[in-house]
Amino acid sequence: MLKSIKKGIALLLSSALVFALAGCGGAAGGKRIIRISHSQSETHPQHLGLVEFEKYVESKLGDKYDVQIFPNELLGPSVKAIELVQTGAIDFAIASTGNLETFDNIYQVFSIPYLFDSVEAYHKVMEDKELMNSIYKSTAAAGFEAVTWFDAGTRNFYAKTPIKTPEDLKGKKIRVQQSPTNVKMMQAFGAAAAPMSFGEVYTAIQSGVIDGAENNELALTNNKHGEVAKYYTYNQHQMVPDLLIGNLKFLNGLSPEERQVFDEAAELATKVEREQWSVATNKAIEQAKEMGVQFIETDVQAFKQKVLPLHKELLSENPKLKPIYDSIQKVNDEVKEMK
Ligand code: GCU
């Protein structure tokens, strides 16, 4: 882990080196270097999942590949990292479907607010290999393909002042991911949307450029946003997954046996990340409380009513979304019936 940080810092100091290395195929000591970028700290469940990915690939194909993980946006903010995967300058990145949506609009579907009725339905959909593979494999034109998903919890508002009802959002400037759908959502909520990268959020809240943001609980602690925003409201507007995307040329250049190893490694990374997720979330809530963050329960329906018209609007704007949306509604109903 320390190794990867040091390597990351060294590369950061000379960003030209990143491209020089990538340009020559990233070979070191005869091994092909596999670079993976993500935005989280090294204690985050996603990093822990990727460490298992690294170990697994190297245990099976270690004579050929050297997997290197770059956390904390060391290779650049998420949108930049997606571009690096597109061009093949790096091989993999973890990206939120929010940030992927401008690269392929199929990913708009997960930005639809209140798309999933429950966490169970969300997990069931994400674990539906047939449905998800059809989505993952549909983005060849963008130069990448997703290989697995990671839980990123439920997104809620947090701000410098309490948001207890949708009316409290009026006149507020709230950060969203670089996603047109999220901008629309924020406007429908009655707030002004401020799209920016994840790494900029802390300073933007601290300096008063924005009033707040929206994310899962880990943002309060892992990214320290709880130091500058003390009110977290459980309005539950989205469950937006993160995906591990890989450069298409790289993936297609693997032999079937190698591809299988990478797929198994990806599956293992997801398993580990998901096992860690609820543990990490509960810990984050406790830590955030110690930081003085107040958690506010609210009338979710009141928030939902504000943005429900977006479902129809987004589906008619992008017909590609409809079949996936319908499959998700079916899962919503199935889960409801089981309860
Ligand atoms: C979550 C998510 C990240 C995303 C971030 C954001 O932390 O896991 O992938 O980039 O939210 O809001 O930008």
Coordinates of C-alpha atoms and ligand atoms in Angstrom, one line a residue:
M1 CA 0.0 0.0 0.0
L2 CA 2.8 2.4 1.0
K3 CA 4.5 1.3 -2.1
S4 CA 1.6 2.5 -4.2
I5 CA 1.4 5.9 -2.5
K6 CA 5.1 6.5 -3.0
K7 CA 4.8 5.5 -6.6
G8 CA 1.8 7.8 -7.0
I9 CA 3.5 10.8 -5.5
A10 CA 6.6 10.2 -7.6
L11 CA 4.4 10.1 -10.6
L12 CA 2.5 13.2 -9.5
L13 CA 5.7 15.1 -9.2
S14 CA 6.4 14.4 -12.8
S15 CA 3.1 14.0 -14.6
A16 CA 5.0 13.8 -17.8
L17 CA 6.4 10.6 -16.5
V18 CA 2.9 9.1 -16.3
F19 CA 2.5 9.5 -20.0
A20 CA 6.0 8.6 -20.8
L21 CA 5.5 5.3 -18.9
A22 CA 2.1 4.6 -20.4
G23 CA 3.4 5.6 -23.9
C24 CA 6.0 2.8 -23.8
G25 CA 3.5 0.2 -22.8
G26 CA 4.2 0.6 -19.1
A27 CA 6.7 -2.2 -19.0
A28 CA 9.0 -2.6 -16.0
G29 CA 11.5 -5.4 -15.7
G30 CA 9.8 -7.2 -18.5
K31 CA 6.4 -7.0 -16.7
R32 CA 3.5 -5.1 -18.0
I33 CA 2.4 -2.5 -15.4
I34 CA -1.4 -2.3 -14.9
R35 CA -2.4 1.1 -13.5
I36 CA -5.6 1.5 -11.6
S37 CA -6.9 4.9 -10.5
H38 CA -9.5 5.7 -7.9
S39 CA -10.6 8.7 -5.8
Q40 CA -10.8 7.3 -2.3
S41 CA -8.3 6.9 0.6
E42 CA -6.5 3.7 1.4
T43 CA -8.8 2.8 4.2
H44 CA -11.9 3.0 1.9
P45 CA -13.6 -0.4 1.1
Q46 CA -12.9 0.2 -2.6
H47 CA -9.2 0.4 -2.0
L48 CA -9.3 -2.8 0.1
G49 CA -11.2 -4.5 -2.7
L50 CA -8.6 -3.4 -5.3
V51 CA -5.7 -4.7 -3.1
E52 CA -7.4 -8.1 -3.4
F53 CA -7.6 -7.6 -7.1
E54 CA -3.9 -6.9 -7.3
K55 CA -3.0 -9.9 -5.1
Y56 CA -5.2 -12.2 -7.2
V57 CA -3.9 -11.1 -10.6
E58 CA -0.3 -11.3 -9.4
S59 CA -0.8 -14.7 -7.8
K60 CA -1.9 -16.1 -11.1
L61 CA -0.1 -14.0 -13.7
G62 CA 2.6 -12.3 -11.6
D63 CA 5.4 -13.2 -14.0
K64 CA 3.7 -11.0 -16.6
Y65 CA 1.8 -8.3 -14.8
D66 CA 2.6 -5.8 -12.1
V67 CA -0.7 -4.2 -10.8
Q68 CA -0.3 -0.8 -9.2
I69 CA -3.1 1.1 -7.4
F70 CA -3.2 4.9 -7.4
P71 CA -5.7 6.1 -4.7
N72 CA -6.7 9.7 -3.7
E73 CA -7.1 11.0 -7.2
L74 CA -3.3 10.8 -7.5
L75 CA -3.6 10.4 -11.3
G76 CA -6.3 13.0 -11.5
P77 CA -9.9 13.6 -10.6
S78 CA -12.4 10.9 -11.8
V79 CA -13.3 12.5 -15.1
K80 CA -9.6 12.8 -16.0
A81 CA -9.1 9.2 -14.9
I82 CA -11.9 8.0 -17.2
E83 CA -10.2 9.9 -20.1
L84 CA -6.9 8.2 -19.2
V85 CA -8.6 4.8 -19.4
Q86 CA -10.3 5.7 -22.7
T87 CA -7.0 6.5 -24.3
G88 CA -5.1 3.6 -22.7
A89 CA -2.7 5.8 -20.8
I90 CA -3.9 3.8 -17.8
D91 CA -5.7 0.5 -17.7
F92 CA -8.5 0.7 -15.1
A93 CA -10.3 3.3 -13.0
I94 CA -13.1 3.2 -10.5
A95 CA -15.7 5.7 -11.6
S96 CA -19.2 6.6 -10.5
T97 CA -21.9 6.1 -13.1
G98 CA -22.6 9.8 -12.4
N99 CA -19.3 10.7 -13.9
L100 CA -19.5 8.1 -16.7
E101 CA -22.8 9.4 -18.0
T102 CA -21.1 12.0 -20.3
F103 CA -19.0 9.3 -21.8
D104 CA -21.9 7.0 -22.6
N105 CA -25.4 8.1 -21.8
I106 CA -26.6 4.6 -20.9
Y107 CA -25.2 5.4 -17.4
Q108 CA -27.8 8.2 -17.0
V109 CA -30.1 5.5 -15.8
F110 CA -28.4 5.3 -12.3
S111 CA -28.7 9.1 -11.9
I112 CA -32.5 8.9 -11.9
P113 CA -33.4 10.0 -8.4
Y114 CA -35.4 7.4 -6.4
L115 CA -34.8 4.8 -9.1
F116 CA -34.5 2.0 -6.6
D117 CA -37.2 1.5 -3.9
S118 CA -34.9 -0.2 -1.5
V119 CA -31.3 -1.2 -0.9
E120 CA -32.3 -4.8 -1.5
A121 CA -33.6 -4.0 -5.0
Y122 CA -30.4 -2.0 -5.8
H123 CA -28.2 -4.9 -4.8
K124 CA -30.3 -7.4 -6.7
V125 CA -30.1 -5.3 -9.9
M126 CA -26.4 -4.8 -9.6
E127 CA -25.8 -8.5 -9.0
D128 CA -27.9 -9.4 -12.1
K129 CA -25.1 -10.4 -14.3
E130 CA -27.1 -10.7 -17.5
L131 CA -28.6 -7.2 -17.1
M132 CA -25.4 -5.6 -16.0
N133 CA -23.2 -7.2 -18.6
S134 CA -25.4 -6.0 -21.3
I135 CA -24.9 -2.5 -19.9
Y136 CA -21.1 -2.9 -19.2
K137 CA -20.5 -4.2 -22.8
S138 CA -22.5 -1.5 -24.5
T139 CA -19.9 1.2 -24.2
A140 CA -17.3 0.0 -26.7
A141 CA -17.5 3.3 -28.7
A142 CA -16.3 5.1 -25.6
G143 CA -13.1 3.0 -25.5
F144 CA -13.8 1.3 -22.2
E145 CA -16.0 -1.5 -20.7
A146 CA -17.0 -2.0 -17.1
V147 CA -15.9 -5.2 -15.5
T148 CA -17.6 -5.0 -12.1
W149 CA -19.4 -2.7 -9.7
F150 CA -18.8 -1.4 -6.2
D151 CA -21.3 -0.4 -3.6
A152 CA -21.3 3.4 -3.0
G153 CA -24.2 3.4 -0.6
T154 CA -27.1 5.8 -0.6
R155 CA -26.6 9.5 -1.4
N156 CA -28.1 12.1 1.0
F157 CA -27.7 15.8 1.4
Y158 CA -25.2 17.4 3.8
A159 CA -24.6 21.1 4.4
K160 CA -23.5 23.8 6.7
T161 CA -27.0 24.4 7.9
P162 CA -29.7 21.8 8.5
I163 CA -31.8 20.6 5.5
K164 CA -35.0 19.3 7.1
T165 CA -37.5 19.7 4.2
P166 CA -37.1 20.3 0.5
E167 CA -37.9 24.0 1.1
D168 CA -34.6 24.3 3.0
L169 CA -32.8 23.6 -0.3
K170 CA -34.1 26.8 -1.9
G171 CA -31.4 29.3 -2.7
K172 CA -28.7 26.8 -1.6
K173 CA -25.8 25.9 -3.8
I174 CA -25.1 22.2 -3.7
R175 CA -22.2 20.3 -5.3
V176 CA -23.1 17.5 -7.7
Q177 CA -20.9 15.2 -9.8
Q178 CA -20.1 16.2 -13.3
S179 CA -23.3 14.8 -14.6
P180 CA -26.1 16.7 -16.5
T181 CA -28.7 14.5 -14.9
N182 CA -27.6 15.4 -11.5
V183 CA -27.7 19.1 -12.4
K184 CA -31.3 18.6 -13.5
M185 CA -32.1 16.7 -10.3
M186 CA -30.7 19.5 -8.1
Q187 CA -32.7 22.1 -10.0
A188 CA -35.8 20.0 -9.6
F189 CA -35.1 19.9 -5.8
G190 CA -35.1 23.7 -6.0
A191 CA -31.3 24.2 -5.3
A192 CA -28.6 25.6 -7.5
A193 CA -26.2 22.8 -8.8
A194 CA -22.5 23.2 -8.7
P195 CA -20.8 20.4 -10.7
M196 CA -17.2 19.8 -9.6
S197 CA -14.8 17.0 -9.0
F198 CA -14.9 15.1 -5.7
G199 CA -11.5 16.4 -4.5
E200 CA -12.6 20.0 -4.7
V201 CA -15.7 19.6 -2.5
Y202 CA -14.0 20.1 0.9
T203 CA -12.4 23.4 0.1
A204 CA -15.6 24.6 -1.7
I205 CA -17.7 24.0 1.4
Q206 CA -15.1 25.4 3.7
S207 CA -14.7 28.6 1.8
G208 CA -18.4 29.0 1.3
V209 CA -18.4 28.6 -2.5
I210 CA -21.1 26.0 -2.0
D211 CA -23.5 25.4 0.9
G212 CA -23.2 21.6 0.8
A213 CA -23.0 18.5 -1.2
E214 CA -24.7 15.0 -1.4
N215 CA -23.0 11.7 -0.9
N216 CA -22.8 8.6 1.3
E217 CA -21.7 8.8 4.9
L218 CA -18.1 7.9 4.1
A219 CA -17.6 11.3 2.5
L220 CA -17.9 12.8 6.0
T221 CA -15.0 10.9 7.4
N222 CA -12.8 9.4 4.6
N223 CA -12.9 12.7 2.8
K224 CA -13.3 14.8 6.0
H225 CA -16.4 16.7 4.7
G226 CA -17.9 16.3 8.2
E227 CA -15.3 18.9 9.4
V228 CA -17.0 21.6 7.3
A229 CA -20.6 20.4 6.9
K230 CA -22.3 19.5 10.2
Y231 CA -25.8 18.4 9.1
Y232 CA -26.5 15.2 7.2
T233 CA -30.1 14.5 6.1
Y234 CA -31.4 11.1 5.3
N235 CA -33.5 12.0 2.2
Q236 CA -32.1 9.0 0.3
H237 CA -32.3 10.5 -3.3
Q238 CA -30.0 8.1 -5.1
M239 CA -28.1 4.8 -5.0
V240 CA -25.3 5.4 -7.5
P241 CA -22.9 2.6 -8.1
D242 CA -19.2 2.9 -8.8
L243 CA -17.9 0.8 -11.6
L244 CA -14.4 -0.6 -12.4
I245 CA -13.9 0.3 -16.0
G246 CA -11.0 -1.1 -18.1
N247 CA -9.5 0.1 -21.4
L248 CA -11.2 -1.9 -24.2
K249 CA -8.1 -2.5 -26.2
F250 CA -6.3 -3.8 -23.2
L251 CA -9.2 -6.1 -22.2
N252 CA -9.6 -7.3 -25.8
G253 CA -5.9 -8.0 -26.0
L254 CA -6.0 -10.5 -23.1
S255 CA -6.1 -14.2 -23.9
P256 CA -9.3 -15.9 -22.8
E257 CA -7.4 -17.5 -19.8
E258 CA -6.0 -14.1 -18.8
R259 CA -9.3 -12.4 -19.2
Q260 CA -10.8 -15.0 -16.9
V261 CA -8.2 -14.2 -14.2
F262 CA -9.0 -10.5 -14.4
D263 CA -12.7 -11.2 -14.3
E264 CA -12.3 -13.4 -11.2
A265 CA -10.1 -10.8 -9.6
A266 CA -12.8 -8.2 -10.3
E267 CA -15.5 -10.4 -8.7
L268 CA -13.3 -10.9 -5.7
A269 CA -12.7 -7.2 -5.3
T270 CA -16.5 -6.6 -5.3
K271 CA -17.0 -9.3 -2.7
V272 CA -14.4 -7.8 -0.4
E273 CA -15.6 -4.2 -1.0
R274 CA -19.2 -5.2 -0.2
E275 CA -18.3 -7.1 2.9
Q276 CA -16.4 -4.0 4.1
W277 CA -19.1 -1.5 3.1
S278 CA -21.6 -1.7 6.0
V279 CA -18.8 -2.0 8.5
A280 CA -17.2 1.1 7.1
T281 CA -20.5 3.0 7.0
N282 CA -21.4 2.2 10.6
K283 CA -17.9 3.3 11.6
A284 CA -18.2 6.5 9.6
I285 CA -21.5 7.4 11.3
E286 CA -19.9 7.0 14.7
Q287 CA -16.8 9.0 13.7
A288 CA -18.9 11.7 12.1
K289 CA -20.9 12.0 15.3
E290 CA -17.7 12.5 17.2
M291 CA -16.8 15.2 14.7
G292 CA -20.0 16.9 15.7
V293 CA -22.1 16.0 12.7
Q294 CA -25.9 15.7 13.3
F295 CA -27.8 13.1 11.4
I296 CA -31.4 14.2 10.5
E297 CA -34.2 11.9 9.7
T298 CA -36.7 13.4 7.3
D299 CA -39.9 12.8 5.3
V300 CA -38.4 11.1 2.3
Q301 CA -41.7 11.3 0.3
A302 CA -41.6 15.1 0.4
F303 CA -38.2 15.0 -1.3
K304 CA -39.3 12.3 -3.7
Q305 CA -42.3 14.3 -4.9
K306 CA -40.1 17.1 -6.1
V307 CA -38.1 15.0 -8.5
L308 CA -40.5 12.2 -9.6
P309 CA -41.4 14.1 -12.8
L310 CA -37.8 13.7 -13.9
H311 CA -38.4 9.9 -14.5
K312 CA -40.7 10.6 -17.4
E313 CA -38.6 13.4 -18.7
L314 CA -35.4 11.5 -18.7
L315 CA -36.9 8.4 -20.2
S316 CA -38.4 10.3 -23.1
E317 CA -35.2 12.2 -23.7
N318 CA -33.1 9.0 -23.8
P319 CA -35.0 6.0 -25.1
K320 CA -32.1 3.7 -24.4
L321 CA -32.9 3.9 -20.7
K322 CA -36.4 2.5 -20.9
P323 CA -35.7 -1.3 -21.1
I324 CA -33.3 -1.0 -18.1
Y325 CA -35.6 1.2 -16.2
D326 CA -38.4 -1.3 -16.7
S327 CA -36.2 -4.2 -15.5
I328 CA -35.4 -2.2 -12.4
Q329 CA -39.0 -1.5 -11.7
K330 CA -39.7 -5.2 -11.9
V331 CA -37.1 -5.9 -9.3
N332 CA -38.5 -3.1 -7.1
D333 CA -41.9 -4.9 -7.3
E334 CA -40.4 -8.4 -6.7
V335 CA -38.5 -7.2 -3.6
K336 CA -41.7 -5.4 -2.3
E337 CA -43.7 -8.6 -2.7
M338 CA -41.1 -10.6 -0.8
K339 CA -41.2 -8.3 2.2
Ligands
GCU1 C1 -18.7 8.6 -4.0 C2 -18.3 7.7 -5.0 C3 -17.2 8.2 -6.0 C4 -17.6 9.5 -6.5 C5 -18.0 10.5 -5.4 C6 -18.5 11.8 -5.9 O1 -17.6 8.8 -3.1 O2 -17.9 6.5 -4.4 O3 -17.0 7.3 -7.0 O4 -16.6 10.1 -7.3 O5 -19.0 9.9 -4.6 O6 -19.5 12.3 -5.5 O7 -17.8 12.4 -6.8

